[in-house]
């Protein structure tokens, strides 16, 4: 049971953290259509997170709720991939809103949705029938997210010198973080043994094929990745998650039993 | 509260429309899945969410409860995830109503064959403009005014329009 809960929290935290990040573009999108698109992607992700937190709360059975799980856990309790909490810009750049870089947003969404189409596809046969139901819905949504981010990746990579340079920089910056996908955590191992989760290593070849195909069409180069493996999914996060959560959780914590 | 027949419950809920697309009913959209007798004899109304984050779902559930209450029907509302909602459940009549309302109705979803399907977007059937019927249309954005719609533009009559995406 606890293996299932830990696994559900990993999936839910991924969705809520990226949903919160992408929502930062709401009202600031580079063009109106993309402002709407990112808000819609966020809505899907937050919706997925809600369903997953609801299921985790139900299995916990101790009176916790989806809101308690999202708003009243601290950063070290979050089990999301480090990739998803990073700001919308490369390393060594300031925090100003104006520094948000859409190529970083697009590349991250592409790398993540290229994984999640395969994860959700496999989880449709999870031993937890509620998770299987969530997976069937999420797969349809992730497929739209993948097509959206892939279209823009190709457009930017095979676009102007400026857009190509930015897309390549985003790929170089973010690809190393995907190493975390393939290093299995104890929670994932337990979930696989329980028949609830999927062994992500079995999805790597399919993910590689998607990524290589898109990068080639985008005339981008896949950098060599070695060394550092982030550990967000076991609770060891970058310095960025705390700021993200502070913003996301402040209202709920200021009015703990608020209802609207 | 009285014990209503299942038929009476269907009739009571028949007029309920989607909060964002008020020309089609919840039943026509496939959101209202079933009206049945529960294990304890209480009537159960089964609804299913569309997109995971669709903000209309709360409104829809409230509408169902309020309608049952005002009809004096005691029932419990059950939200069911599986099988996942699909636009393929939409009736032809509902699709025609969407078109008349200015929203291009969804095409049939393509059956999932293999993982290869994720590689490139399959060549899509043309979407006909709900205003003039021309298939000389172009997608402006896969994400529109609500989670379930894409933005299109007609190259003949120049009208922008919504396309209800296959899901
Ligand atoms: Zn037209």
Short mmCIF file of C-alpha atoms and ligand atoms in Angstrom, two decimals:
data_model
loop_
_atom_site.label_atom_id
_atom_site.label_comp_id
_atom_site.label_asym_id
_atom_site.label_seq_id
_atom_site.Cartn_x
_atom_site.Cartn_y
_atom_site.Cartn_z
CA UNK A 1 0.00 0.00 0.00
CA UNK A 2 2.73 2.46 0.93
CA UNK A 3 4.57 1.55 -2.29
CA UNK A 4 1.51 2.62 -4.25
CA UNK A 5 1.14 5.86 -2.26
CA UNK A 6 4.81 6.80 -2.75
CA UNK A 7 4.53 6.11 -6.45
CA UNK A 8 1.32 8.13 -6.80
CA UNK A 9 3.00 11.05 -5.02
CA UNK A 10 5.97 10.88 -7.42
CA UNK A 11 3.60 11.09 -10.42
CA UNK A 12 1.43 13.76 -8.78
CA UNK A 13 4.39 15.93 -7.72
CA UNK A 14 5.79 15.79 -11.26
CA UNK A 15 2.48 17.01 -12.64
CA UNK A 16 1.84 19.74 -10.08
CA UNK A 17 5.37 21.18 -10.19
CA UNK A 18 5.50 21.40 -13.97
CA UNK A 19 1.90 22.65 -13.98
CA UNK A 20 2.91 25.45 -11.61
CA UNK A 21 6.03 26.30 -13.65
CA UNK A 22 4.22 26.43 -16.98
CA UNK A 23 1.43 28.52 -15.41
CA UNK A 24 4.03 31.26 -14.84
CA UNK A 25 3.58 32.09 -18.52
CA UNK A 26 -0.09 32.89 -18.00
CA UNK A 27 -0.44 36.52 -19.04
CA UNK A 28 3.22 36.62 -20.18
CA UNK A 29 3.23 34.26 -23.18
CA UNK A 30 5.34 35.26 -26.19
CA UNK A 31 2.17 35.34 -28.31
CA UNK A 32 -1.49 35.05 -27.33
CA UNK A 33 -1.87 31.53 -28.77
CA UNK A 34 1.06 30.26 -26.72
CA UNK A 35 -0.18 31.99 -23.60
CA UNK A 36 -3.42 30.02 -24.01
CA UNK A 37 -1.58 26.82 -24.91
CA UNK A 38 0.65 26.85 -21.84
CA UNK A 39 -2.29 27.66 -19.58
CA UNK A 40 -4.13 24.68 -21.07
CA UNK A 41 -1.14 22.38 -20.61
CA UNK A 42 -0.91 23.52 -16.99
CA UNK A 43 -4.59 22.90 -16.48
CA UNK A 44 -4.22 19.33 -17.75
CA UNK A 45 -1.19 18.74 -15.51
CA UNK A 46 -2.86 20.18 -12.41
CA UNK A 47 -5.95 18.11 -13.20
CA UNK A 48 -3.81 14.98 -13.42
CA UNK A 49 -2.12 15.90 -10.13
CA UNK A 50 -5.52 16.32 -8.45
CA UNK A 51 -6.68 12.85 -9.52
CA UNK A 52 -3.39 11.30 -8.36
CA UNK A 53 -3.40 13.14 -5.01
CA UNK A 54 -7.04 12.16 -4.48
CA UNK A 55 -6.12 8.51 -5.00
CA UNK A 56 -3.09 8.80 -2.68
CA UNK A 57 -5.26 10.46 0.00
CA UNK A 58 -7.85 7.71 -0.34
CA UNK A 59 -5.20 4.99 0.14
CA UNK A 60 -3.63 6.82 3.07
CA UNK A 61 -7.03 6.80 4.71
CA UNK A 62 -5.91 9.07 7.55
CA UNK A 63 -8.13 12.00 6.69
CA UNK A 64 -5.58 13.69 4.43
CA UNK A 65 -6.83 15.40 1.28
CA UNK A 66 -5.53 16.37 -2.15
CA UNK A 67 -5.05 19.94 -0.88
CA UNK A 68 -3.08 18.82 2.18
CA UNK A 69 -0.78 16.77 -0.03
CA UNK A 70 -0.19 19.61 -2.50
CA UNK A 71 -0.01 22.56 -0.12
CA UNK A 72 1.18 21.28 3.23
CA UNK A 73 4.20 19.17 2.38
CA UNK A 74 7.65 20.80 2.28
CA UNK A 75 10.19 20.61 -0.53
CA UNK A 76 12.11 17.63 0.84
CA UNK A 77 8.86 15.64 0.85
CA UNK A 78 8.27 16.31 -2.85
CA UNK A 79 9.19 13.47 -5.19
CA UNK A 80 9.26 15.23 -8.57
CA UNK A 81 12.08 15.12 -11.10
CA UNK A 82 14.53 18.01 -10.59
CA UNK A 83 14.11 18.84 -14.31
CA UNK A 84 10.57 20.04 -13.68
CA UNK A 85 11.33 22.56 -10.92
CA UNK A 86 14.04 24.50 -12.82
CA UNK A 87 13.23 28.08 -13.81
CA UNK A 88 12.47 28.98 -17.42
CA UNK A 89 16.04 29.92 -18.24
CA UNK A 90 19.52 28.48 -18.43
CA UNK A 91 22.11 28.34 -15.71
CA UNK A 92 23.85 31.47 -14.38
CA UNK A 93 21.09 33.86 -15.39
CA UNK A 94 19.23 36.18 -13.03
CA UNK A 95 15.74 35.68 -11.74
CA UNK A 96 13.98 38.57 -13.50
CA UNK A 97 10.75 37.70 -15.23
CA UNK A 98 12.15 39.18 -18.44
CA UNK A 99 14.78 36.44 -18.44
CA UNK A 100 12.22 33.72 -19.06
CA UNK A 101 13.25 31.84 -22.14
CA UNK A 102 10.53 30.10 -24.13
CA UNK A 103 12.99 27.63 -25.67
CA UNK A 104 13.75 26.32 -22.17
CA UNK A 105 10.01 25.90 -21.53
CA UNK A 106 9.46 24.08 -24.82
CA UNK A 107 12.47 21.78 -24.51
CA UNK A 108 11.51 20.79 -20.95
CA UNK A 109 7.90 20.11 -21.94
CA UNK A 110 9.13 18.03 -24.86
CA UNK A 111 11.59 15.94 -22.81
CA UNK A 112 8.96 15.30 -20.13
CA UNK A 113 5.97 14.57 -22.36
CA UNK A 114 8.12 12.27 -24.54
CA UNK A 115 8.63 10.23 -21.37
CA UNK A 116 5.09 10.50 -20.06
CA UNK A 117 3.34 9.22 -23.20
CA UNK A 118 5.21 5.98 -22.62
CA UNK A 119 4.70 5.97 -18.84
CA UNK A 120 0.95 6.59 -19.10
CA UNK A 121 0.66 4.07 -21.92
CA UNK A 122 2.25 1.38 -19.72
CA UNK A 123 0.28 2.37 -16.59
CA UNK A 124 -3.02 1.68 -18.32
CA UNK A 125 -2.51 -1.90 -17.10
CA UNK A 126 -1.45 -0.94 -13.55
CA UNK A 127 -2.65 -3.26 -10.78
CA UNK A 128 -4.18 -0.16 -9.19
CA UNK A 129 -7.30 0.25 -11.28
CA UNK A 130 -7.76 3.91 -10.34
CA UNK A 131 -4.23 4.69 -11.50
CA UNK A 132 -4.95 2.76 -14.70
CA UNK A 133 -8.00 4.96 -15.25
CA UNK A 134 -6.00 8.15 -14.64
CA UNK A 135 -3.31 6.88 -17.04
CA UNK A 136 -5.81 6.34 -19.85
CA UNK A 137 -6.97 9.95 -19.56
CA UNK A 138 -3.52 11.40 -19.04
CA UNK A 139 -2.17 9.60 -22.12
CA UNK A 140 -4.59 11.50 -24.34
CA UNK A 141 -3.51 14.80 -22.78
CA UNK A 142 0.23 14.02 -22.82
CA UNK A 143 -0.02 13.19 -26.53
CA UNK A 144 -1.28 16.74 -27.20
CA UNK A 145 1.48 18.17 -24.99
CA UNK A 146 4.07 16.16 -26.91
CA UNK A 147 2.82 17.31 -30.30
CA UNK A 148 2.70 20.92 -29.13
CA UNK A 149 6.23 20.96 -27.72
CA UNK A 150 7.67 18.91 -30.58
CA UNK A 151 6.17 21.28 -33.17
CA UNK A 152 7.79 24.26 -31.45
CA UNK A 153 11.07 22.46 -30.92
CA UNK A 154 11.33 21.86 -34.67
CA UNK A 155 10.18 25.39 -35.44
CA UNK A 156 12.79 26.91 -33.14
CA UNK A 157 15.64 24.55 -33.99
CA UNK A 158 15.07 24.81 -37.73
CA UNK A 159 14.20 28.51 -37.51
CA UNK A 160 16.35 31.62 -37.29
CA UNK A 161 19.92 31.75 -36.00
CA UNK A 162 18.64 33.24 -32.77
CA UNK A 163 15.93 30.61 -32.20
CA UNK A 164 18.31 27.79 -33.15
CA UNK A 165 20.96 29.05 -30.72
CA UNK A 166 18.45 29.31 -27.90
CA UNK A 167 16.93 25.89 -28.59
CA UNK A 168 20.37 24.27 -28.67
CA UNK A 169 21.33 26.03 -25.41
CA UNK A 170 18.13 24.77 -23.78
CA UNK A 171 18.81 21.21 -24.95
CA UNK A 172 22.39 21.41 -23.66
CA UNK A 173 21.17 22.77 -20.31
CA UNK A 174 18.25 20.40 -19.72
CA UNK A 175 19.20 17.06 -21.25
CA UNK A 176 21.60 16.14 -18.41
CA UNK A 177 18.68 16.35 -15.97
CA UNK A 178 16.88 13.54 -17.82
CA UNK A 179 19.47 11.09 -16.45
CA UNK A 180 17.25 11.02 -13.38
CA UNK A 181 14.50 9.31 -15.39
CA UNK A 182 16.57 6.14 -15.74
CA UNK A 183 17.95 5.74 -12.23
CA UNK A 184 15.27 3.78 -10.43
CA UNK A 185 14.31 4.96 -6.93
CA UNK A 186 13.34 2.61 -4.07
CA UNK A 187 9.73 3.83 -4.38
CA UNK A 188 9.69 2.97 -8.08
CA UNK A 189 11.19 -0.47 -7.46
CA UNK A 190 8.56 -1.22 -4.81
CA UNK A 191 5.78 -0.05 -7.12
CA UNK A 192 7.07 -2.20 -9.98
CA UNK A 193 7.21 -5.22 -7.66
CA UNK A 194 3.62 -4.56 -6.60
CA UNK A 195 2.52 -4.45 -10.24
CA UNK A 196 1.44 -0.85 -9.78
CA UNK A 197 4.30 0.99 -11.48
CA UNK A 198 6.34 0.70 -14.66
CA UNK A 199 10.09 0.08 -14.80
CA UNK A 200 11.16 3.27 -16.59
CA UNK A 201 14.32 1.61 -17.89
CA UNK A 202 12.16 -0.44 -20.25
CA UNK A 203 10.95 2.83 -21.83
CA UNK A 204 14.36 4.30 -22.53
CA UNK A 205 14.79 3.03 -26.09
CA UNK A 206 11.39 4.39 -27.10
CA UNK A 207 12.16 7.75 -25.45
CA UNK A 208 15.56 7.92 -27.15
CA UNK A 209 13.94 7.28 -30.51
CA UNK A 210 11.44 10.11 -29.97
CA UNK A 211 14.11 12.53 -28.82
CA UNK A 212 16.61 11.69 -31.57
CA UNK A 213 13.95 11.92 -34.27
CA UNK A 214 12.79 15.34 -33.07
CA UNK A 215 16.29 16.74 -32.57
CA UNK A 216 17.29 15.60 -36.07
CA UNK A 217 14.25 17.25 -37.63
CA UNK A 218 15.00 20.38 -35.59
CA UNK A 219 18.63 20.35 -36.85
CA UNK A 220 19.78 20.26 -33.22
CA UNK A 221 22.65 18.26 -31.76
CA UNK A 222 22.21 15.85 -28.90
CA UNK A 223 24.93 16.63 -26.36
CA UNK A 224 26.92 13.93 -24.61
CA UNK A 225 25.56 13.43 -21.12
CA UNK A 226 27.53 11.88 -18.34
CA UNK A 227 28.22 12.29 -14.68
CA UNK A 228 25.72 14.19 -12.58
CA UNK A 229 22.42 12.43 -11.85
CA UNK A 230 19.80 14.59 -10.07
CA UNK A 231 17.81 13.01 -7.25
CA UNK A 232 14.62 15.05 -7.01
CA UNK A 233 12.46 11.94 -6.93
CA UNK A 234 14.04 10.85 -3.65
CA UNK A 235 13.56 14.33 -2.17
CA UNK A 236 16.97 15.92 -2.87
CA UNK A 237 16.06 19.02 -4.83
CA UNK A 238 17.69 22.04 -6.40
CA UNK A 239 17.45 25.43 -4.72
CA UNK A 240 14.59 26.33 -7.06
CA UNK A 241 11.84 24.09 -5.68
CA UNK A 242 11.52 25.97 -2.39
CA UNK A 243 10.76 29.24 -4.19
CA UNK A 244 8.24 27.55 -6.45
CA UNK A 245 6.45 25.92 -3.51
CA UNK A 246 6.50 29.13 -1.46
CA UNK A 247 4.52 30.84 -4.18
CA UNK A 248 2.22 27.89 -4.85
CA UNK A 249 1.48 27.13 -1.19
CA UNK A 250 1.32 30.61 0.35
CA UNK A 251 -2.41 31.18 -0.08
CA UNK A 252 -3.41 27.78 1.30
CA UNK A 253 -1.06 28.19 4.26
CA UNK A 254 -2.26 31.73 5.02
CA UNK A 255 -5.87 30.46 5.14
CA UNK A 256 -5.49 26.79 6.15
CA UNK A 257 -9.16 25.83 6.11
CA UNK A 258 -10.19 28.35 3.51
CA UNK A 259 -12.95 27.34 1.16
CA UNK A 260 -14.03 29.11 -2.02
CA UNK B 1 -37.33 13.20 -1.44
CA UNK B 2 -39.20 10.46 -3.22
CA UNK B 3 -38.09 7.25 -4.81
CA UNK B 4 -38.03 8.05 -8.50
CA UNK B 5 -37.91 5.51 -11.30
CA UNK B 6 -34.70 5.48 -13.30
CA UNK B 7 -36.65 6.78 -16.29
CA UNK B 8 -37.81 9.80 -14.26
CA UNK B 9 -34.22 10.56 -13.32
CA UNK B 10 -33.10 10.44 -16.96
CA UNK B 11 -35.95 12.80 -17.86
CA UNK B 12 -35.06 15.19 -15.04
CA UNK B 13 -31.43 15.36 -16.19
CA UNK B 14 -32.23 15.49 -19.90
CA UNK B 15 -32.24 19.28 -20.07
CA UNK B 16 -28.84 19.74 -18.42
CA UNK B 17 -26.35 21.28 -20.82
CA UNK B 18 -22.61 21.78 -20.74
CA UNK B 19 -21.78 25.02 -18.84
CA UNK B 20 -19.41 26.18 -21.59
CA UNK B 21 -21.27 24.85 -24.63
CA UNK B 22 -24.92 25.36 -23.73
CA UNK B 23 -26.31 23.80 -26.94
CA UNK B 24 -25.40 20.20 -26.13
CA UNK B 25 -26.61 18.16 -23.18
CA UNK B 26 -24.42 16.27 -20.73
CA UNK B 27 -25.98 13.07 -22.04
CA UNK B 28 -25.17 13.92 -25.67
CA UNK B 29 -21.57 14.74 -24.74
CA UNK B 30 -21.18 11.40 -23.00
CA UNK B 31 -20.47 13.04 -19.62
CA UNK B 32 -23.68 11.65 -18.08
CA UNK B 33 -22.85 7.94 -18.28
CA UNK B 34 -25.53 6.08 -16.39
CA UNK B 35 -28.50 6.22 -14.08
CA UNK B 36 -28.81 3.05 -12.06
CA UNK B 37 -30.05 1.57 -8.84
CA UNK B 38 -27.29 1.31 -6.21
CA UNK B 39 -26.65 -1.68 -3.95
CA UNK B 40 -28.69 -0.01 -1.19
CA UNK B 41 -31.54 0.84 -3.55
CA UNK B 42 -30.61 4.52 -3.80
CA UNK B 43 -30.44 5.92 -7.32
CA UNK B 44 -26.89 6.48 -8.58
CA UNK B 45 -26.06 9.05 -11.26
CA UNK B 46 -22.72 8.30 -12.92
CA UNK B 47 -20.73 11.10 -14.55
CA UNK B 48 -17.24 11.05 -16.06
CA UNK B 49 -14.78 13.93 -16.40
CA UNK B 50 -13.65 15.16 -19.81
CA UNK B 51 -10.12 16.62 -19.58
CA UNK B 52 -8.46 15.93 -16.20
CA UNK B 53 -8.30 19.63 -15.39
CA UNK B 54 -11.55 20.77 -16.99
CA UNK B 55 -12.78 23.57 -14.69
CA UNK B 56 -16.38 22.90 -15.76
CA UNK B 57 -16.48 19.53 -13.98
CA UNK B 58 -17.25 21.08 -10.57
CA UNK B 59 -20.02 23.12 -12.15
CA UNK B 60 -21.41 20.06 -13.91
CA UNK B 61 -21.54 18.06 -10.67
CA UNK B 62 -23.24 20.99 -8.88
CA UNK B 63 -25.76 21.28 -11.73
CA UNK B 64 -26.60 17.58 -11.52
CA UNK B 65 -27.08 17.75 -7.73
CA UNK B 66 -29.19 20.92 -7.91
CA UNK B 67 -31.39 19.46 -10.65
CA UNK B 68 -31.98 16.26 -8.70
CA UNK B 69 -32.74 18.23 -5.56
CA UNK B 70 -35.22 20.56 -7.22
CA UNK B 71 -36.96 17.53 -8.76
CA UNK B 72 -37.15 16.01 -5.27
CA UNK B 73 -35.07 13.00 -6.28
CA UNK B 74 -32.77 11.36 -3.73
CA UNK B 75 -29.65 10.14 -5.49
CA UNK B 76 -25.93 9.93 -5.14
CA UNK B 77 -23.58 11.30 -7.80
CA UNK B 78 -20.65 9.08 -8.68
CA UNK B 79 -17.63 10.29 -10.67
CA UNK B 80 -16.13 7.45 -12.65
CA UNK B 81 -12.80 7.63 -14.52
CA UNK B 82 -12.89 4.37 -16.47
CA UNK B 83 -13.49 3.88 -19.28
CA UNK B 84 -11.91 7.24 -20.09
CA UNK B 85 -14.23 9.75 -21.70
CA UNK B 86 -13.81 10.02 -25.46
CA UNK B 87 -15.27 12.41 -28.03
CA UNK B 88 -16.24 9.27 -29.99
CA UNK B 89 -19.21 8.95 -27.60
CA UNK B 90 -20.71 12.16 -28.94
CA UNK B 91 -23.84 11.49 -30.96
CA UNK B 92 -24.22 12.64 -34.56
CA UNK B 93 -27.05 14.91 -33.41
CA UNK B 94 -24.73 16.52 -30.86
CA UNK B 95 -22.05 17.04 -33.51
CA UNK B 96 -24.60 18.75 -35.75
CA UNK B 97 -25.60 21.05 -32.88
CA UNK B 98 -21.96 21.98 -32.33
CA UNK B 99 -21.56 22.83 -36.01
CA UNK B 100 -24.67 25.01 -35.97
CA UNK B 101 -23.29 26.75 -32.86
CA UNK B 102 -20.04 27.58 -34.73
CA UNK B 103 -17.78 24.84 -33.34
CA UNK B 104 -16.35 22.28 -35.77
CA UNK B 105 -17.21 18.86 -34.29
CA UNK B 106 -14.49 16.33 -33.46
CA UNK B 107 -13.29 13.73 -35.95
CA UNK B 108 -13.24 10.09 -34.88
CA UNK B 109 -10.15 9.36 -32.77
CA UNK B 110 -7.51 7.25 -34.46
CA UNK B 111 -7.10 3.87 -32.78
CA UNK B 112 -3.77 3.50 -31.01
CA UNK B 113 -1.66 0.98 -32.84
CA UNK B 114 1.85 1.20 -31.48
CA UNK B 115 4.32 3.46 -29.76
CA UNK B 116 5.37 4.72 -33.19
CA UNK B 117 2.20 6.80 -33.09
CA UNK B 118 3.93 9.29 -30.82
CA UNK B 119 6.68 10.08 -33.34
CA UNK B 120 5.06 12.50 -35.71
CA UNK B 121 1.65 13.99 -35.88
CA UNK B 122 -0.38 11.88 -38.31
CA UNK B 123 -1.72 13.69 -41.37
CA UNK B 124 -5.07 14.88 -40.09
CA UNK B 125 -8.32 14.87 -42.02
CA UNK B 126 -9.25 18.40 -43.00
CA UNK B 127 -11.48 20.24 -40.54
CA UNK B 128 -14.45 21.89 -42.22
CA UNK B 129 -15.28 25.51 -41.41
CA UNK B 130 -18.57 25.58 -39.46
CA UNK B 131 -19.48 28.89 -41.15
CA UNK B 132 -19.04 28.15 -44.86
CA UNK B 133 -18.22 24.44 -44.98
CA UNK B 134 -14.86 24.94 -46.70
CA UNK B 135 -12.13 22.46 -45.83
CA UNK B 136 -9.54 25.06 -46.84
CA UNK B 137 -8.70 25.68 -43.19
CA UNK B 138 -5.55 25.96 -41.10
CA UNK B 139 -4.81 25.35 -37.43
CA UNK B 140 -3.79 28.48 -35.49
CA UNK B 141 -3.15 26.66 -32.21
CA UNK B 142 -3.83 23.19 -30.83
CA UNK B 143 -4.97 24.85 -27.59
CA UNK B 144 -7.96 27.17 -27.60
CA UNK B 145 -10.41 28.93 -25.34
CA UNK B 146 -11.16 25.78 -23.33
CA UNK B 147 -9.23 22.56 -22.70
CA UNK B 148 -11.30 20.67 -25.26
CA UNK B 149 -10.90 23.00 -28.23
CA UNK B 150 -8.28 24.02 -30.81
CA UNK B 151 -8.16 27.31 -32.75
CA UNK B 152 -8.61 27.19 -36.50
CA UNK B 153 -8.97 29.72 -39.27
CA UNK B 154 -10.91 29.41 -42.51
CA UNK B 155 -8.85 30.53 -45.51
CA UNK B 156 -11.97 31.04 -47.66
CA UNK B 157 -14.34 33.06 -45.46
CA UNK B 158 -11.47 34.22 -43.20
CA UNK B 159 -13.43 33.42 -40.02
CA UNK B 160 -11.53 32.06 -37.03
CA UNK B 161 -13.33 29.15 -35.36
CA UNK B 162 -13.07 26.55 -32.61
CA UNK B 163 -12.52 22.86 -33.34
CA UNK B 164 -13.61 20.37 -30.69
CA UNK B 165 -10.48 18.21 -30.46
CA UNK B 166 -10.67 14.42 -30.71
CA UNK B 167 -9.91 12.99 -27.24
ZN1 LIG C 1 -15.26 29.45 -43.77
#
